[in-house]
Coordinates of C-alpha atoms in Angstrom, one line a residue:
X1 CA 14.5 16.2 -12.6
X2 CA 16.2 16.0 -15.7
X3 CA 17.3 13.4 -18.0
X4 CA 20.4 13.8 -20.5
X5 CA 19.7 11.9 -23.9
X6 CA 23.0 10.4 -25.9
X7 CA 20.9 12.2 -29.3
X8 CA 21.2 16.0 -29.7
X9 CA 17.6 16.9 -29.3
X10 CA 15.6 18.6 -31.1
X11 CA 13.8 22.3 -30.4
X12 CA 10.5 20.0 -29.4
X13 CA 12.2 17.6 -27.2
X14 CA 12.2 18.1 -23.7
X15 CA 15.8 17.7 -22.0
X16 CA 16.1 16.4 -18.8
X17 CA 19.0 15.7 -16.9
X18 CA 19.9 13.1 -13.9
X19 CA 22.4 13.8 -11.2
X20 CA 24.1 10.6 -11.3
X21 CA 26.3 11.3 -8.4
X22 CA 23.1 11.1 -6.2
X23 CA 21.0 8.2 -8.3
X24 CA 22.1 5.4 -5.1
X25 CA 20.8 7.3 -2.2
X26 CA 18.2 9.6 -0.7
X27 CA 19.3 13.3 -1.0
X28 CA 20.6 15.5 2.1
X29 CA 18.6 19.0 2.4
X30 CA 19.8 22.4 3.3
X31 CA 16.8 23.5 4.9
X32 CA 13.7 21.9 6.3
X33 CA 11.6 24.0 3.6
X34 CA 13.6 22.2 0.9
X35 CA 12.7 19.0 2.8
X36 CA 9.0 19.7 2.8
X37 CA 9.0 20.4 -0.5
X38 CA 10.6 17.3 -1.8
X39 CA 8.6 15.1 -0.2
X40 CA 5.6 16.8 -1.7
X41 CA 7.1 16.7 -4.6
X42 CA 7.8 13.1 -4.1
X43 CA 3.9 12.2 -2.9
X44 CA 2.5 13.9 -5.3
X45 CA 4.4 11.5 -7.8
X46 CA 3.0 8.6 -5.8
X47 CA -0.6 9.4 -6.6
X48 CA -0.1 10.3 -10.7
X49 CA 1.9 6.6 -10.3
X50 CA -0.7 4.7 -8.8
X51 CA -3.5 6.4 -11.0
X52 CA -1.6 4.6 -14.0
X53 CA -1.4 1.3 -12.8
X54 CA -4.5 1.4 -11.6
X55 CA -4.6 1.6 -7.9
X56 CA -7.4 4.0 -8.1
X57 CA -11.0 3.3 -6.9
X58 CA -13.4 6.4 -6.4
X59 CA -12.4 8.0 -3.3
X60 CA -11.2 5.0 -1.8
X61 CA -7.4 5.6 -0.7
X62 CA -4.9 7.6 0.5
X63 CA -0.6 8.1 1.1
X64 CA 1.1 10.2 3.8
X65 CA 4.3 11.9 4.0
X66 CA 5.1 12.8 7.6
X67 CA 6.4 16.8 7.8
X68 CA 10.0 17.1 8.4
X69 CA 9.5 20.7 10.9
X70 CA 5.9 19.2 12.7
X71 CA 6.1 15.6 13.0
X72 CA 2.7 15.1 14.6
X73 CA 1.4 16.6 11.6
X74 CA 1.4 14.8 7.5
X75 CA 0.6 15.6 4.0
X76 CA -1.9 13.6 2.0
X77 CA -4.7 13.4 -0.8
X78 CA -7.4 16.2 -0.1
X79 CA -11.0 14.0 -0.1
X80 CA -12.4 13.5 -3.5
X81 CA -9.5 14.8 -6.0
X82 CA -8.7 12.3 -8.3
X83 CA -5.1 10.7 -8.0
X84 CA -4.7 11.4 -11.3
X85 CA -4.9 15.3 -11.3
X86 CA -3.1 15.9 -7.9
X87 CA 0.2 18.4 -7.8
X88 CA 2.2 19.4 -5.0
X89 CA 0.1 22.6 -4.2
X90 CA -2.7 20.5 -4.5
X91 CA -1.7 18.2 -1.0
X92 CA -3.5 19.1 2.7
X93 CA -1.3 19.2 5.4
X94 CA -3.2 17.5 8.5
X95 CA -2.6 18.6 12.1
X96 CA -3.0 16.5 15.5
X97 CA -6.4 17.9 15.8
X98 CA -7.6 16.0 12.6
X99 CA -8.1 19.4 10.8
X100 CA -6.5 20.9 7.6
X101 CA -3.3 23.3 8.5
X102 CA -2.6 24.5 4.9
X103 CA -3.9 23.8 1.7
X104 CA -7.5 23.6 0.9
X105 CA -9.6 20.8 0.7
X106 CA -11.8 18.2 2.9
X107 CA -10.1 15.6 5.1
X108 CA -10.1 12.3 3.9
X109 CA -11.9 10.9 6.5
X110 CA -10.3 6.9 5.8
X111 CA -6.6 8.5 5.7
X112 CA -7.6 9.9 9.6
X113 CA -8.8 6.1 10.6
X114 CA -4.6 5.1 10.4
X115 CA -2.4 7.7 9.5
X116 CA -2.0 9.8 12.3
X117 CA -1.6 7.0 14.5
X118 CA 0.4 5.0 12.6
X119 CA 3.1 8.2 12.1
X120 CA 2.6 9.2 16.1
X121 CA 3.6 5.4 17.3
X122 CA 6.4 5.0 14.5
X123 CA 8.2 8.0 14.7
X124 CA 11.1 5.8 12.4
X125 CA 7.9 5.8 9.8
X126 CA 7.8 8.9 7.4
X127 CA 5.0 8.1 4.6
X128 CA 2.7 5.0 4.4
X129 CA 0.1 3.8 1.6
X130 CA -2.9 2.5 1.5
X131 CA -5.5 2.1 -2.0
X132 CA -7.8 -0.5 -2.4
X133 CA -5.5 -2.4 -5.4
X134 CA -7.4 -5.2 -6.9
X135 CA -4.3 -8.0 -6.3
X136 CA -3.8 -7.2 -2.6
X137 CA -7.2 -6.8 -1.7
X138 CA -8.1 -10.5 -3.7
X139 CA -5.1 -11.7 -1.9
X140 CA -6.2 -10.2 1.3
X141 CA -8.8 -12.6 1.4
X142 CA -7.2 -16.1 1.5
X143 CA -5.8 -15.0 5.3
X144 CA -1.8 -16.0 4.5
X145 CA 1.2 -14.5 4.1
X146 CA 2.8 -14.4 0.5
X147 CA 5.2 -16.9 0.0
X148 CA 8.6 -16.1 -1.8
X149 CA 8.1 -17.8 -4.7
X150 CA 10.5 -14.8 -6.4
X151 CA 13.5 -12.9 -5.7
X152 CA 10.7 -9.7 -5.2
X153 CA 8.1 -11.6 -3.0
X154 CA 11.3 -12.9 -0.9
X155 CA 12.0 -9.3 -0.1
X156 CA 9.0 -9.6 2.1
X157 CA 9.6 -12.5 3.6
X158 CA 9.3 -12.5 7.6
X159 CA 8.8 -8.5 6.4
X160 CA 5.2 -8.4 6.4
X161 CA 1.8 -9.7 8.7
X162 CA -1.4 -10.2 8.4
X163 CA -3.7 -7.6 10.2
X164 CA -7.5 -7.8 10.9
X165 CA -8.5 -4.3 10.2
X166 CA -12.7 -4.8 10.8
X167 CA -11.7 -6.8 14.4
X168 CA -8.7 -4.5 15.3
X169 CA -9.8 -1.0 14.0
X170 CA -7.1 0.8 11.6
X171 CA -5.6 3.3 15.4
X172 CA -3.4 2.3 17.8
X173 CA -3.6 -1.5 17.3
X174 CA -2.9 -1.0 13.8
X175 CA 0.2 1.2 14.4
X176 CA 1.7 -1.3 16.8
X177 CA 1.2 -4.3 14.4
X178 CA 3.9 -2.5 11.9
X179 CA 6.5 -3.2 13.9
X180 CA 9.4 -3.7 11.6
X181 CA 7.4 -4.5 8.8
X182 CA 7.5 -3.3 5.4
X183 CA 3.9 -4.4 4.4
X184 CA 1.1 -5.2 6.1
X185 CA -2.3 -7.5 4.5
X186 CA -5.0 -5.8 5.8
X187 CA -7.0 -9.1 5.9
X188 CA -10.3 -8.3 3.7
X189 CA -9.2 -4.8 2.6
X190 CA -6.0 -4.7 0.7
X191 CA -2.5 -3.6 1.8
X192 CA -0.6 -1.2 3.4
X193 CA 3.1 -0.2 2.9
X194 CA 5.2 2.2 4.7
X195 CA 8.8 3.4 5.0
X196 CA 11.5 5.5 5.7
X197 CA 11.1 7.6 3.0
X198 CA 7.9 8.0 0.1
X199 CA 10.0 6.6 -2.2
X200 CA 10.0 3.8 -0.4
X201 CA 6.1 3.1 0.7
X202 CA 5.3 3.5 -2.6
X203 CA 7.5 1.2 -4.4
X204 CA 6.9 -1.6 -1.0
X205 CA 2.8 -0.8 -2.1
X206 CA 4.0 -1.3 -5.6
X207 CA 6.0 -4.3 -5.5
X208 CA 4.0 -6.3 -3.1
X209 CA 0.8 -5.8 -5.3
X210 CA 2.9 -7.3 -8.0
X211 CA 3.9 -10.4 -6.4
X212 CA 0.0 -11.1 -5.0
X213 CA -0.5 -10.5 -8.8
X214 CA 2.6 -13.4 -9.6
X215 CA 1.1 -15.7 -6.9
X216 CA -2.3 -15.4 -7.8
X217 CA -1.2 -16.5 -11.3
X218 CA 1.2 -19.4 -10.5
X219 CA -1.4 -21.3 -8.2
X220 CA -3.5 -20.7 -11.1
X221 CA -1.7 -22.4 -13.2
X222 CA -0.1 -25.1 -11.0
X223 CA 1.5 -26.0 -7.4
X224 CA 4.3 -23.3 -7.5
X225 CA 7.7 -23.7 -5.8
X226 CA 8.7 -21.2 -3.1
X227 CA 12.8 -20.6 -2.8
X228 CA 14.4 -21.7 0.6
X229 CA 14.1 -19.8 3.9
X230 CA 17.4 -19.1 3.8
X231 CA 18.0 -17.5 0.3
X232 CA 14.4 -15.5 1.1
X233 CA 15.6 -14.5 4.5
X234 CA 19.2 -13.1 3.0
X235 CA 17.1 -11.6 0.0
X236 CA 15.0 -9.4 2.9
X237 CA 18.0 -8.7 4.4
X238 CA 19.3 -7.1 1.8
X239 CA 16.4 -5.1 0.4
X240 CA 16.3 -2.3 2.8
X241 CA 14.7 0.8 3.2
X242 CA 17.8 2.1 1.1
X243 CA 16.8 -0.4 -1.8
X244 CA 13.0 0.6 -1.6
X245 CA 14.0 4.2 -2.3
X246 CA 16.0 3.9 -4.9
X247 CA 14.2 1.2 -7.0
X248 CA 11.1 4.4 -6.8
X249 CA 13.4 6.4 -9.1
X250 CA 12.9 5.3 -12.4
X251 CA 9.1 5.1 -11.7
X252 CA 9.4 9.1 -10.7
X253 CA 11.7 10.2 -13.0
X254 CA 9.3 8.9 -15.8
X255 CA 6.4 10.5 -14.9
X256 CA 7.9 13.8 -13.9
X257 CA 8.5 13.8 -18.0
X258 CA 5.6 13.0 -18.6
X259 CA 3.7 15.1 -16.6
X260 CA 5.7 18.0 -15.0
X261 CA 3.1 19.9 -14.0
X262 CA 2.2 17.9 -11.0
X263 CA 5.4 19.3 -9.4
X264 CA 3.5 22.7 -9.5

């Protein structure tokens, strides 16, 4: 992606530019190849994002992105690579049998625990997230739901659950608990975020760990306030999966400039 500058720049400056007609909403594909490829694209932005705010924990985590042609089958993090380093070429496709169909690299053996029943009983579901961030897994802990204390925790109100992931197992049980979610607390272990799009789980994953963050600080520091049910509920409401994608944008479009090669 490229972003026009309002300077003339100069022979060392990269120029990028920004379709602006297409900024508000997901993008329509030609082809199913040009599909795939986004969404790699697109995931492999995820994990060079989430190495940078520090989402990262050895080889702890993992984000799908279901494939467009083979449904029962997703891209993810090959087992071990660091999120930092990954490109596009760099992403295993997984099959129904557990096993790699393309790409080279081990099976992370977590991501097969949830993702490929979470994508089979959610066929609405396209990419979810799951890292072991240090606000949502110290939140995780308490056993309660985020309150909407702000206008960005209120976009989770009634919108996410609480899920006991060492009592329930992280299959079938897990995948049902979704529902129509945009987060679940994976009580003891952190969160998990999916949506419609990549985009979207990834800025969910992003902007929930935020507000634990927000919470955790306001009851530190007194008895915070949460805003009214019914401001929160017409604040969820309104921050759909439509919302989720495009507030992902800025966070791609900056690292792509800053490190294009994982689009390789």
């Amino acid at each position: 992606m490229r972003i026009c500058h309002d300077h003339e720049p100069s022979k060392e400056e990269p120029v990028m530019t920004i379709d602006t007609s297409t900024i508000n909403q997901p993008p329509q594909f030609h082809t199913l190849d040009d599909e795939r490829q986004y969404r790699k694209e697109r995931l492999a932005a995820v994990f060079r994002i989430f190495a940078k705010l520090g989402y990262e924990e050895g080889v702890m985590g993992h984000v799908s992105a279901r494939d467009p042609e083979r449904p029962d089958h997703y891209w993810t993090n090959p087992f071990g690579l660091s999120f930092s380093l990954i490109r596009a070429s760099d992403l295993v496709l997984i099959g129904p049998d557990k096993k790699v169909v393309s790409g080279h690299g081990l099976v992370h053996p977590g991501g097969l625990l949830l993702h490929p029943q979470l994508l089979r009983g959610n066929p609405e579901i396209v990419s979810a997230a799951h890292t072991h961030s240090i606000y949502g897994r110290s939140w995780s802990t308490l056993n309660r739901l985020l309150d909407p204390l702000t206008a960005e925790s209120a976009a989770f109100y009634r919108q996410h659950a609480i899920y006991d992931s060492f009592a329930g197992g992280e299959g079938d049980n897990l995948a049902r608990a979704v529902e129509r979610n945009k987060v679940i607390l994976l009580r003891n272990h952190g969160i998990l975020s999916v949506g419609r799009t990549v985009d979207e789980a990834a800025y969910w994953f992003i902007s929930f760990e935020r507000s634990c963050q927000a919470q955790l600080l306001a009851e530190a520091a007194g008895r915070p306030q949460p805003v009214g049910a019914e401001h929160a509920e017409a604040v969820a409401a309104r921050t759909d999966a439509r919302f989720g994608w495009l507030n992902f944008q800025p966070y791609y479009q900056a690292i792509v400039q800053e490190q294009p090669e994982l689009l390789q």
